[in-house]
Amino acid sequence: MNHYYVYITTNPSRTTLYTGITNDLERRLIEHYQ
């Protein structure tokens, strides 16, 4: 069974929200903050 995650994150100044769906949350967060 595949697991998927819905995430909400923000930029460092907390002025923009980003939402998405991924099956690898750790990888996606690393990509977002690079």
mmCIF file of C-alpha atoms in Angstrom:
data_model
loop_
_atom_site.group_PDB
_atom_site.id
_atom_site.type_symbol
_atom_site.label_atom_id
_atom_site.label_comp_id
_atom_site.label_asym_id
_atom_site.label_seq_id
_atom_site.Cartn_x
_atom_site.Cartn_y
_atom_site.Cartn_z
ATOM 1 C CA MET A 1 0.000 0.000 0.000
ATOM 2 C CA ASN A 2 1.393 3.399 -0.982
ATOM 3 C CA HIS A 3 1.302 6.246 1.509
ATOM 4 C CA TYR A 4 0.847 9.838 0.428
ATOM 5 C CA TYR A 5 1.149 13.019 2.469
ATOM 6 C CA VAL A 6 -0.619 16.347 2.143
ATOM 7 C CA TYR A 7 1.654 19.096 3.409
ATOM 8 C CA ILE A 8 1.456 22.800 4.184
ATOM 9 C CA THR A 9 4.700 24.708 4.633
ATOM 10 C CA THR A 10 5.783 28.330 4.464
ATOM 11 C CA ASN A 11 8.703 30.480 3.439
ATOM 12 C CA PRO A 12 11.191 31.739 6.072
ATOM 13 C CA SER A 13 9.430 35.106 6.468
ATOM 14 C CA ARG A 14 6.061 33.325 6.818
ATOM 15 C CA THR A 15 4.383 35.404 4.120
ATOM 16 C CA THR A 16 3.475 32.589 1.691
ATOM 17 C CA LEU A 17 1.954 29.163 2.240
ATOM 18 C CA TYR A 18 2.796 26.224 -0.001
ATOM 19 C CA THR A 19 0.626 23.120 -0.218
ATOM 20 C CA GLY A 20 1.150 19.850 -1.988
ATOM 21 C CA ILE A 21 0.952 16.082 -2.074
ATOM 22 C CA THR A 22 3.947 13.737 -2.002
ATOM 23 C CA ASN A 23 4.797 10.118 -1.315
ATOM 24 C CA ASP A 24 8.198 11.073 0.199
ATOM 25 C CA LEU A 25 7.692 13.873 2.705
ATOM 26 C CA GLU A 26 11.306 14.074 3.886
ATOM 27 C CA ARG A 27 12.641 14.389 0.318
ATOM 28 C CA ARG A 28 10.017 17.001 -0.576
ATOM 29 C CA LEU A 29 10.814 19.192 2.427
ATOM 30 C CA ILE A 30 14.540 19.008 1.647
ATOM 31 C CA GLU A 31 13.803 20.063 -1.948
ATOM 32 C CA HIS A 32 11.599 22.924 -0.737
ATOM 33 C CA TYR A 33 14.217 24.404 1.586
ATOM 34 C CA GLN A 34 17.165 24.174 -0.846
#
